[in-house]
Amino acid sequence: MSPMACTFRTSAGHTLAATIYTPDGLSPTQVKKSVLLAPATGIRRGFYGAFAAHLAGQGYGVLSFDFQGIGGSLTGALRDCPASLVSWGEVDLPAALDELTRQFPAARPQLVGHSAGGQLVGLMPGAGRLASVLAVAGSSGQLAQMPAPYRLKAQFFMRVLIPASTLAVGYARTDLVGMGGPLPRAVGAQWARWCLGRGYVETSFGREVRTHQYDTLDLPSLWLRAADDEIAVPTNVEDMIRVFKKMAPHAQRQTLHPTDHGLPRLGHMGFFHPDARAVWPVMVAWLERHAG
């Protein structure tokens, strides 16, 4: 399996960078199951490379991509990038799904969304084409529910660092505290506002979000979290699930304890690290149940 870099255009006219993983021994038209691997806020697609390759080894065609303004999907100066969390969900996600379908036309796709990658699916036109949603470390990220002292760090991050750095340089310097790469102005502003309220994107219903599928989308979903995740705590996971009105009654939840898998830590970011491959069978098992 040799990953192949590609680009594709969105309905808004901007270009996104992606990587395609095709199972060995199969042509793209022979692939019967596929995964759209949607990243967390500010995280480049390369972070997910080992997991994507693992899925390809299990027979999945995989597309991972960079949201607009991140990694290979940044063109020009970051301070001029118009991307927002809303546009990531409304424009980038459906374009990525279209490209996955173009690459593997015989496969019914599933979505593996890390943090924001799962949270934003309710903004995604055409999300009903998915066979399932696996939301890894997905939650509303509500700061008030996070444990101290992490909550204090998060409050500084959202209330001080994001607005101050955006004012100073024109974009959010989230990279200064190891929270992914720097973010386009509107992404940082919405992220901070949504995490200070309830229900994440629900905070913007009727304002930046005029139409959405959170009330109507009805897909099998698994919300997978680590017991040591200080962001996707159980109350925040439930706060996000309830926004998906039709999915919520049958949404599945699972908490993994790192020590049960011989790991010292998983946290919010650890699921996709090569050292965490001991937990990957849990994720693949979900995908296999919905791959038919």
Coordinates of C-alpha atoms in Angstrom, one line a residue:
M1 CA 0.0 0.0 0.0
S2 CA 1.5 3.3 -1.1
P3 CA -0.3 6.5 0.0
M4 CA -1.0 8.8 -2.8
A5 CA -1.3 12.6 -2.3
C6 CA -4.0 14.4 -4.2
T7 CA -6.0 17.6 -4.2
F8 CA -9.7 18.4 -4.8
R9 CA -11.8 21.4 -5.1
T10 CA -14.8 22.4 -2.9
S11 CA -18.1 24.0 -4.0
A12 CA -16.7 27.2 -2.6
G13 CA -13.8 27.1 -5.0
H14 CA -10.8 26.4 -2.7
T15 CA -8.5 23.4 -3.0
L16 CA -8.0 20.9 -0.2
A17 CA -5.0 18.6 0.1
A18 CA -5.6 14.9 0.9
T19 CA -3.9 11.5 1.0
I20 CA -5.5 8.4 -0.5
Y21 CA -4.8 4.9 0.9
T22 CA -5.8 2.0 -1.3
P23 CA -5.5 -1.6 -0.1
D24 CA -2.8 -3.7 -1.6
G25 CA -3.9 -6.0 -4.4
L26 CA -7.1 -4.1 -5.1
S27 CA -7.9 -1.6 -7.7
P28 CA -10.0 1.4 -6.5
T29 CA -13.1 0.1 -8.2
Q30 CA -12.7 -3.3 -6.3
V31 CA -12.7 -1.7 -2.9
K32 CA -16.0 -2.4 -1.1
K33 CA -15.5 -0.4 2.2
S34 CA -14.1 3.0 2.7
V35 CA -13.4 5.6 5.5
L36 CA -13.3 9.4 5.5
L37 CA -10.8 10.3 8.2
A38 CA -11.8 13.8 9.4
P39 CA -9.2 15.5 11.6
A40 CA -9.4 17.4 14.9
T41 CA -9.1 21.2 15.0
G42 CA -5.7 22.3 13.7
I43 CA -4.3 18.8 13.2
R44 CA -2.7 17.9 9.9
R45 CA -3.6 14.7 8.0
G46 CA -0.1 13.2 8.4
F47 CA -0.9 12.7 12.1
Y48 CA -3.4 10.0 11.1
G49 CA -1.1 8.3 8.6
A50 CA -0.3 5.1 10.6
F51 CA -4.0 4.5 11.4
A52 CA -5.0 5.2 7.8
A53 CA -2.4 2.7 6.6
H54 CA -3.7 0.2 9.2
L55 CA -7.2 0.5 7.8
A56 CA -6.0 0.0 4.3
G57 CA -4.4 -3.2 5.5
Q58 CA -7.8 -4.3 6.7
G59 CA -9.3 -3.7 3.2
Y60 CA -10.5 -0.1 3.5
G61 CA -10.0 2.6 1.0
V62 CA -9.2 5.7 3.1
L63 CA -9.1 9.5 2.5
S64 CA -7.5 11.8 5.0
F65 CA -7.4 15.5 4.4
D66 CA -6.5 18.9 5.7
F67 CA -9.3 21.4 6.4
Q68 CA -8.9 24.7 4.7
G69 CA -6.2 26.8 6.3
I70 CA -4.4 23.8 7.8
G71 CA -1.3 22.0 6.4
G72 CA -1.4 21.5 2.7
S73 CA -4.8 23.2 2.4
L74 CA -3.4 26.6 3.3
T75 CA -2.9 28.8 0.3
G76 CA -1.6 32.4 0.8
A77 CA -1.2 34.1 4.2
L78 CA -3.1 32.5 7.1
R79 CA -4.3 35.9 8.3
D80 CA -6.3 36.1 5.0
C81 CA -7.8 32.7 5.2
P82 CA -11.6 32.9 5.3
A83 CA -12.2 29.4 6.8
S84 CA -14.4 28.9 9.8
L85 CA -15.6 25.8 11.7
V86 CA -18.9 26.3 10.0
S87 CA -17.3 26.2 6.5
W88 CA -15.3 23.2 7.5
G89 CA -18.5 21.4 8.2
E90 CA -20.7 22.8 5.4
V91 CA -18.1 22.9 2.6
D92 CA -14.9 20.9 3.3
L93 CA -16.5 17.7 4.8
P94 CA -19.0 17.1 1.9
A95 CA -16.2 17.8 -0.7
A96 CA -14.0 15.3 1.0
L97 CA -16.8 12.7 1.0
D98 CA -17.4 13.4 -2.7
E99 CA -13.7 12.8 -3.4
L100 CA -13.7 9.6 -1.3
T101 CA -16.7 8.4 -3.3
R102 CA -15.0 9.3 -6.6
Q103 CA -11.8 7.4 -5.6
F104 CA -13.7 4.3 -4.3
P105 CA -17.1 4.3 -6.2
A106 CA -18.2 0.8 -5.2
A107 CA -17.7 1.4 -1.4
R108 CA -20.2 2.7 1.1
P109 CA -18.3 5.2 3.2
Q110 CA -18.0 5.6 6.9
L111 CA -16.7 8.5 8.9
V112 CA -14.0 8.4 11.5
G113 CA -14.0 11.8 13.0
H114 CA -11.4 12.9 15.6
S115 CA -12.8 15.6 17.9
A116 CA -14.1 18.3 15.6
G117 CA -14.1 15.8 12.7
G118 CA -17.0 14.1 14.3
Q119 CA -18.7 17.1 15.9
L120 CA -19.1 18.9 12.6
V121 CA -20.9 16.1 10.7
G122 CA -24.2 17.6 11.5
L123 CA -23.3 20.6 9.3
M124 CA -22.4 18.3 6.4
P125 CA -24.8 18.2 3.4
G126 CA -25.0 14.6 2.2
A127 CA -24.0 13.1 5.5
G128 CA -26.9 10.6 5.1
R129 CA -24.7 8.8 2.6
L130 CA -22.5 7.6 5.4
A131 CA -23.0 4.1 6.8
S132 CA -21.9 5.1 10.3
V133 CA -20.1 7.7 12.4
L134 CA -17.2 6.8 14.7
A135 CA -16.6 9.9 16.8
V136 CA -13.2 9.6 18.6
A137 CA -12.8 12.0 21.5
G138 CA -15.9 13.8 20.3
S139 CA -17.7 16.0 22.8
S140 CA -19.0 19.6 23.1
G141 CA -15.7 20.6 24.7
Q142 CA -17.6 22.7 27.3
L143 CA -15.0 24.3 29.5
A144 CA -17.2 24.5 32.5
Q145 CA -17.3 20.6 32.7
M146 CA -13.6 20.0 32.4
P147 CA -11.7 19.0 35.6
A148 CA -9.4 21.5 37.4
P149 CA -6.6 22.4 36.9
Y150 CA -7.0 21.6 33.2
R151 CA -10.1 23.8 33.1
L152 CA -8.0 26.8 34.2
K153 CA -5.6 26.2 31.4
A154 CA -8.4 25.9 28.9
Q155 CA -10.0 29.1 30.1
F156 CA -6.7 31.0 29.5
F157 CA -6.4 29.3 26.1
M158 CA -9.9 30.2 24.9
R159 CA -10.4 33.6 26.7
V160 CA -6.9 35.1 26.4
L161 CA -4.5 33.4 24.0
I162 CA -6.9 33.0 21.0
P163 CA -8.3 36.5 21.0
A164 CA -4.9 38.2 21.9
S165 CA -2.9 36.3 19.3
T166 CA -5.6 36.9 16.7
L167 CA -5.5 40.6 17.4
A168 CA -1.7 40.7 17.3
V169 CA -1.0 38.6 14.2
G170 CA -4.3 38.0 12.5
Y171 CA -4.7 34.4 13.3
A172 CA -5.0 32.2 16.4
R173 CA -1.5 31.0 17.7
T174 CA -2.9 27.7 19.2
D175 CA 0.5 26.2 18.3
L176 CA 2.1 28.1 21.2
V177 CA 0.5 25.7 23.7
G178 CA 0.7 22.5 21.6
M179 CA -3.0 22.6 20.5
G180 CA -2.3 21.7 16.9
G181 CA -1.2 24.2 14.3
P182 CA -2.2 27.9 14.1
L183 CA -5.8 28.5 13.1
P184 CA -7.6 30.9 10.7
R185 CA -9.1 33.8 12.5
A186 CA -12.8 32.7 12.3
V187 CA -11.9 29.1 13.3
G188 CA -10.2 30.2 16.4
A189 CA -13.0 32.7 17.3
Q190 CA -15.8 30.1 16.8
W191 CA -13.9 27.4 18.6
A192 CA -13.5 29.6 21.7
R193 CA -17.1 30.7 21.6
W194 CA -18.5 27.3 21.1
C195 CA -16.4 25.8 24.0
L196 CA -17.6 28.5 26.3
G197 CA -21.2 27.6 25.7
R198 CA -23.3 24.4 25.7
G199 CA -23.7 22.0 22.8
Y200 CA -20.7 23.3 20.8
V201 CA -22.1 24.2 17.4
E202 CA -25.5 24.6 19.0
T203 CA -24.2 27.9 20.3
S204 CA -24.4 29.3 16.8
F205 CA -27.7 27.9 15.7
G206 CA -29.8 30.7 14.1
R207 CA -26.7 32.9 13.7
E208 CA -23.6 31.6 11.7
V209 CA -25.5 28.3 11.4
R210 CA -28.7 28.8 9.4
T211 CA -29.3 25.3 8.2
H212 CA -28.0 22.0 9.5
Q213 CA -28.7 18.3 9.9
Y214 CA -28.3 17.9 13.7
D215 CA -32.1 17.5 14.1
T216 CA -32.6 15.1 11.2
L217 CA -29.4 13.0 10.7
D218 CA -30.0 9.5 11.8
L219 CA -26.9 7.2 11.6
P220 CA -25.4 4.5 13.7
S221 CA -22.8 6.2 15.9
L222 CA -20.1 5.2 18.4
W223 CA -18.7 7.9 20.7
L224 CA -15.3 6.6 21.8
R225 CA -13.4 8.3 24.6
A226 CA -10.4 7.7 26.8
A227 CA -10.9 7.6 30.5
D228 CA -8.0 10.1 30.9
D229 CA -9.3 12.6 28.4
E230 CA -9.8 15.9 30.2
I231 CA -11.7 17.4 27.3
A232 CA -14.1 14.7 26.2
V233 CA -15.3 14.0 29.8
P234 CA -18.6 12.1 30.0
T235 CA -20.8 15.1 30.6
N236 CA -19.3 16.8 27.5
V237 CA -19.8 13.7 25.4
E238 CA -23.5 13.6 26.4
D239 CA -23.8 17.3 25.8
M240 CA -22.7 16.8 22.2
I241 CA -24.7 13.6 21.6
R242 CA -27.9 15.4 22.6
V243 CA -27.5 17.9 19.8
F244 CA -28.0 15.1 17.3
K245 CA -31.7 14.7 18.0
K246 CA -32.4 11.6 16.0
M247 CA -29.0 9.9 16.5
A248 CA -29.0 10.4 20.3
P249 CA -31.5 7.7 21.3
H250 CA -29.4 4.9 19.8
A251 CA -25.9 6.4 20.0
Q252 CA -23.4 4.1 21.5
R253 CA -20.8 5.1 24.0
Q254 CA -17.5 3.4 25.0
T255 CA -14.7 4.5 27.3
L256 CA -11.3 2.9 27.1
H257 CA -8.9 2.7 30.0
P258 CA -5.3 3.0 28.7
T259 CA -3.9 0.5 31.2
D260 CA -6.3 -2.1 30.0
H261 CA -4.4 -1.9 26.7
G262 CA -0.9 -1.7 28.1
L263 CA -0.7 2.1 27.5
P264 CA 0.4 4.7 30.0
R265 CA -1.9 7.4 28.5
L266 CA -4.4 8.0 25.7
G267 CA -5.9 11.4 26.5
H268 CA -7.6 13.5 23.8
M269 CA -5.0 12.9 21.1
G270 CA -3.5 9.5 21.7
F271 CA -5.9 7.2 19.8
F272 CA -4.2 7.6 16.4
H273 CA -0.6 7.5 17.6
P274 CA 1.3 4.4 16.3
D275 CA 2.1 3.5 19.9
A276 CA -1.7 3.1 20.6
R277 CA -2.3 0.4 17.9
A278 CA -3.5 -1.8 20.8
V279 CA -6.8 0.1 20.8
W280 CA -7.2 0.1 17.0
P281 CA -9.1 -3.3 17.0
V282 CA -11.9 -1.6 18.9
M283 CA -12.3 1.0 16.1
V284 CA -12.0 -1.5 13.3
A285 CA -14.6 -3.8 15.0
W286 CA -17.1 -0.9 14.8
L287 CA -16.3 -0.2 11.2
E288 CA -16.6 -3.9 10.3
R289 CA -20.1 -4.1 11.8
H290 CA -21.3 -1.3 9.5
A291 CA -19.2 -2.0 6.4
G292 CA -21.8 -4.2 4.6

